[in-house]
């Protein structure tokens, strides 16, 4: 009877140690994968941050008003050129670059696309 109790205790202790070790390994794997994902996206985040700070991009976003098309803004050609340049930095991973202006409810893409009159950026599922 004593041997049976000891055997059960050993099995329970070993089982709990295995579960704990498995959970630790899963947590470490999860953290490693998370770091890999962060590392992968970091250059793209930097591209977005730099584009957002660009003077021409800031100008088009602050001076284009409701009812006005972004293509009518004097800095549009420069902004389009920059969107194309950023899209060209990594053609394997970047399909296109765009900017959206909430005030004018308009967008432009690196492919030269512009939003239509029916475009509503506030209802898009970003």
PDB file of C-alpha atoms in Angstrom:
ATOM      1  CA  UNK A   1       0.000   0.000   0.000  1.00  0.00           C
ATOM      2  CA  UNK A   2       2.824   2.424   0.867  1.00  0.00           C
ATOM      3  CA  UNK A   3       4.545   1.656  -2.430  1.00  0.00           C
ATOM      4  CA  UNK A   4       1.338   2.441  -4.314  1.00  0.00           C
ATOM      5  CA  UNK A   5       0.993   5.801  -2.569  1.00  0.00           C
ATOM      6  CA  UNK A   6       4.639   6.628  -3.272  1.00  0.00           C
ATOM      7  CA  UNK A   7       4.221   5.586  -6.907  1.00  0.00           C
ATOM      8  CA  UNK A   8       1.148   7.824  -7.266  1.00  0.00           C
ATOM      9  CA  UNK A   9       3.000  10.751  -5.653  1.00  0.00           C
ATOM     10  CA  UNK A  10       5.975  10.255  -7.977  1.00  0.00           C
ATOM     11  CA  UNK A  11       3.686  10.143 -11.018  1.00  0.00           C
ATOM     12  CA  UNK A  12       1.862  13.313  -9.905  1.00  0.00           C
ATOM     13  CA  UNK A  13       5.122  15.180  -9.205  1.00  0.00           C
ATOM     14  CA  UNK A  14       6.689  14.089 -12.510  1.00  0.00           C
ATOM     15  CA  UNK A  15       3.490  14.989 -14.396  1.00  0.00           C
ATOM     16  CA  UNK A  16       3.423  18.462 -12.818  1.00  0.00           C
ATOM     17  CA  UNK A  17       7.113  18.985 -13.635  1.00  0.00           C
ATOM     18  CA  UNK A  18       6.515  17.957 -17.251  1.00  0.00           C
ATOM     19  CA  UNK A  19       3.550  20.338 -17.546  1.00  0.00           C
ATOM     20  CA  UNK A  20       5.602  23.170 -16.052  1.00  0.00           C
ATOM     21  CA  UNK A  21       8.539  22.451 -18.371  1.00  0.00           C
ATOM     22  CA  UNK A  22       6.217  22.286 -21.370  1.00  0.00           C
ATOM     23  CA  UNK A  23       4.585  25.601 -20.440  1.00  0.00           C
ATOM     24  CA  UNK A  24       7.996  27.227 -19.990  1.00  0.00           C
ATOM     25  CA  UNK A  25       9.135  25.960 -23.383  1.00  0.00           C
ATOM     26  CA  UNK A  26       5.932  27.186 -25.030  1.00  0.00           C
ATOM     27  CA  UNK A  27       6.345  30.606 -23.430  1.00  0.00           C
ATOM     28  CA  UNK A  28       9.955  30.851 -24.599  1.00  0.00           C
ATOM     29  CA  UNK A  29       8.999  29.789 -28.128  1.00  0.00           C
ATOM     30  CA  UNK A  30       6.175  32.309 -28.154  1.00  0.00           C
ATOM     31  CA  UNK A  31       8.487  35.122 -27.032  1.00  0.00           C
ATOM     32  CA  UNK A  32      11.074  34.164 -29.674  1.00  0.00           C
ATOM     33  CA  UNK A  33       8.452  34.199 -32.426  1.00  0.00           C
ATOM     34  CA  UNK A  34       7.141  37.537 -31.195  1.00  0.00           C
ATOM     35  CA  UNK A  35      10.634  39.018 -31.425  1.00  0.00           C
ATOM     36  CA  UNK A  36      11.047  37.643 -34.954  1.00  0.00           C
ATOM     37  CA  UNK A  37       7.763  39.241 -36.030  1.00  0.00           C
ATOM     38  CA  UNK A  38       8.770  42.572 -34.475  1.00  0.00           C
ATOM     39  CA  UNK A  39      12.153  42.389 -36.199  1.00  0.00           C
ATOM     40  CA  UNK A  40      10.497  41.655 -39.554  1.00  0.00           C
ATOM     41  CA  UNK A  41       8.111  44.617 -39.356  1.00  0.00           C
ATOM     42  CA  UNK A  42      10.592  47.130 -37.904  1.00  0.00           C
ATOM     43  CA  UNK A  43      11.950  48.398 -41.256  1.00  0.00           C
ATOM     44  CA  UNK A  44       8.405  48.923 -42.523  1.00  0.00           C
ATOM     45  CA  UNK A  45       7.470  50.848 -39.392  1.00  0.00           C
ATOM     46  CA  UNK A  46      10.491  53.101 -39.943  1.00  0.00           C
ATOM     47  CA  UNK A  47       9.427  53.712 -43.554  1.00  0.00           C
ATOM     48  CA  UNK A  48       5.950  54.750 -42.415  1.00  0.00           C
ATOM     49  CA  UNK A  49       7.333  56.991 -39.675  1.00  0.00           C
ATOM     50  CA  UNK A  50       9.706  58.723 -42.090  1.00  0.00           C
ATOM     51  CA  UNK A  51       6.986  59.213 -44.685  1.00  0.00           C
ATOM     52  CA  UNK A  52       4.622  60.613 -42.052  1.00  0.00           C
ATOM     53  CA  UNK A  53       7.244  63.193 -41.047  1.00  0.00           C
ATOM     54  CA  UNK A  54       7.968  64.231 -44.635  1.00  0.00           C
ATOM     55  CA  UNK A  55       7.319  67.945 -45.201  1.00  0.00           C
ATOM     56  CA  UNK A  56       5.397  67.467 -48.468  1.00  0.00           C
ATOM     57  CA  UNK A  57       3.228  64.733 -46.983  1.00  0.00           C
ATOM     58  CA  UNK A  58       2.492  66.958 -43.994  1.00  0.00           C
ATOM     59  CA  UNK A  59       1.656  69.825 -46.354  1.00  0.00           C
ATOM     60  CA  UNK A  60      -0.773  67.812 -48.481  1.00  0.00           C
ATOM     61  CA  UNK A  61      -2.501  66.452 -45.389  1.00  0.00           C
ATOM     62  CA  UNK A  62      -2.865  69.833 -43.700  1.00  0.00           C
ATOM     63  CA  UNK A  63      -3.788  71.954 -46.713  1.00  0.00           C
ATOM     64  CA  UNK A  64      -6.175  69.697 -48.652  1.00  0.00           C
ATOM     65  CA  UNK A  65      -9.683  70.603 -47.509  1.00  0.00           C
ATOM     66  CA  UNK A  66     -13.078  68.946 -47.745  1.00  0.00           C
ATOM     67  CA  UNK A  67     -14.300  68.788 -51.314  1.00  0.00           C
ATOM     68  CA  UNK A  68     -10.817  69.324 -52.720  1.00  0.00           C
ATOM     69  CA  UNK A  69      -8.981  66.503 -54.446  1.00  0.00           C
ATOM     70  CA  UNK A  70      -5.447  65.760 -53.330  1.00  0.00           C
ATOM     71  CA  UNK A  71      -4.370  65.895 -56.971  1.00  0.00           C
ATOM     72  CA  UNK A  72      -5.269  69.602 -56.973  1.00  0.00           C
ATOM     73  CA  UNK A  73      -2.739  70.326 -54.243  1.00  0.00           C
ATOM     74  CA  UNK A  74       0.519  71.852 -55.479  1.00  0.00           C
ATOM     75  CA  UNK A  75       2.639  69.290 -53.598  1.00  0.00           C
ATOM     76  CA  UNK A  76       0.766  66.309 -55.056  1.00  0.00           C
ATOM     77  CA  UNK A  77       3.490  65.474 -57.647  1.00  0.00           C
ATOM     78  CA  UNK A  78       6.181  65.480 -54.961  1.00  0.00           C
ATOM     79  CA  UNK A  79       4.084  63.335 -52.615  1.00  0.00           C
ATOM     80  CA  UNK A  80       3.280  60.852 -55.385  1.00  0.00           C
ATOM     81  CA  UNK A  81       6.987  60.634 -56.234  1.00  0.00           C
ATOM     82  CA  UNK A  82       7.782  59.871 -52.579  1.00  0.00           C
ATOM     83  CA  UNK A  83       5.044  57.225 -52.346  1.00  0.00           C
ATOM     84  CA  UNK A  84       6.451  55.540 -55.451  1.00  0.00           C
ATOM     85  CA  UNK A  85       9.986  55.732 -54.022  1.00  0.00           C
ATOM     86  CA  UNK A  86       8.959  54.119 -50.740  1.00  0.00           C
ATOM     87  CA  UNK A  87       7.037  51.372 -52.569  1.00  0.00           C
ATOM     88  CA  UNK A  88      10.168  50.710 -54.609  1.00  0.00           C
ATOM     89  CA  UNK A  89      12.354  50.157 -51.549  1.00  0.00           C
ATOM     90  CA  UNK A  90      11.149  46.566 -51.151  1.00  0.00           C
ATOM     91  CA  UNK A  91       9.114  45.378 -54.118  1.00  0.00           C
ATOM     92  CA  UNK A  92       9.136  41.832 -52.805  1.00  0.00           C
ATOM     93  CA  UNK A  93       7.150  42.771 -49.696  1.00  0.00           C
ATOM     94  CA  UNK A  94       5.480  46.112 -50.460  1.00  0.00           C
ATOM     95  CA  UNK A  95       2.619  46.066 -52.949  1.00  0.00           C
ATOM     96  CA  UNK A  96       1.834  49.724 -52.616  1.00  0.00           C
ATOM     97  CA  UNK A  97       1.991  52.772 -50.407  1.00  0.00           C
ATOM     98  CA  UNK A  98      -0.838  55.184 -49.775  1.00  0.00           C
ATOM     99  CA  UNK A  99      -1.800  58.133 -47.672  1.00  0.00           C
ATOM    100  CA  UNK A 100      -5.259  59.105 -46.475  1.00  0.00           C
ATOM    101  CA  UNK A 101      -6.426  62.557 -45.450  1.00  0.00           C
ATOM    102  CA  UNK A 102      -9.309  62.653 -42.987  1.00  0.00           C
ATOM    103  CA  UNK A 103     -10.155  66.323 -43.622  1.00  0.00           C
ATOM    104  CA  UNK A 104     -10.690  65.913 -47.360  1.00  0.00           C
ATOM    105  CA  UNK A 105     -11.747  62.253 -47.015  1.00  0.00           C
ATOM    106  CA  UNK A 106      -9.354  61.369 -49.822  1.00  0.00           C
ATOM    107  CA  UNK A 107      -6.496  59.003 -50.520  1.00  0.00           C
ATOM    108  CA  UNK A 108      -3.718  58.604 -53.054  1.00  0.00           C
ATOM    109  CA  UNK A 109      -1.646  55.524 -53.825  1.00  0.00           C
ATOM    110  CA  UNK A 110       1.839  54.927 -55.125  1.00  0.00           C
ATOM    111  CA  UNK A 111       0.217  53.419 -58.233  1.00  0.00           C
ATOM    112  CA  UNK A 112      -1.320  56.829 -58.968  1.00  0.00           C
ATOM    113  CA  UNK A 113      -4.779  55.853 -57.774  1.00  0.00           C
ATOM    114  CA  UNK A 114      -6.980  58.477 -56.198  1.00  0.00           C
ATOM    115  CA  UNK A 115     -10.131  57.989 -54.200  1.00  0.00           C
ATOM    116  CA  UNK A 116     -13.484  58.721 -55.754  1.00  0.00           C
ATOM    117  CA  UNK A 117     -16.233  60.981 -54.460  1.00  0.00           C
ATOM    118  CA  UNK A 118     -17.964  58.016 -52.790  1.00  0.00           C
ATOM    119  CA  UNK A 119     -14.849  57.172 -50.745  1.00  0.00           C
ATOM    120  CA  UNK A 120     -15.314  57.312 -46.969  1.00  0.00           C
ATOM    121  CA  UNK A 121     -12.106  56.623 -45.078  1.00  0.00           C
ATOM    122  CA  UNK A 122     -13.865  56.672 -41.710  1.00  0.00           C
ATOM    123  CA  UNK A 123     -15.929  53.567 -42.470  1.00  0.00           C
ATOM    124  CA  UNK A 124     -13.106  51.474 -43.956  1.00  0.00           C
ATOM    125  CA  UNK A 125     -12.003  48.394 -42.055  1.00  0.00           C
ATOM    126  CA  UNK A 126      -8.344  49.246 -41.612  1.00  0.00           C
TER     127      UNK A 126
END
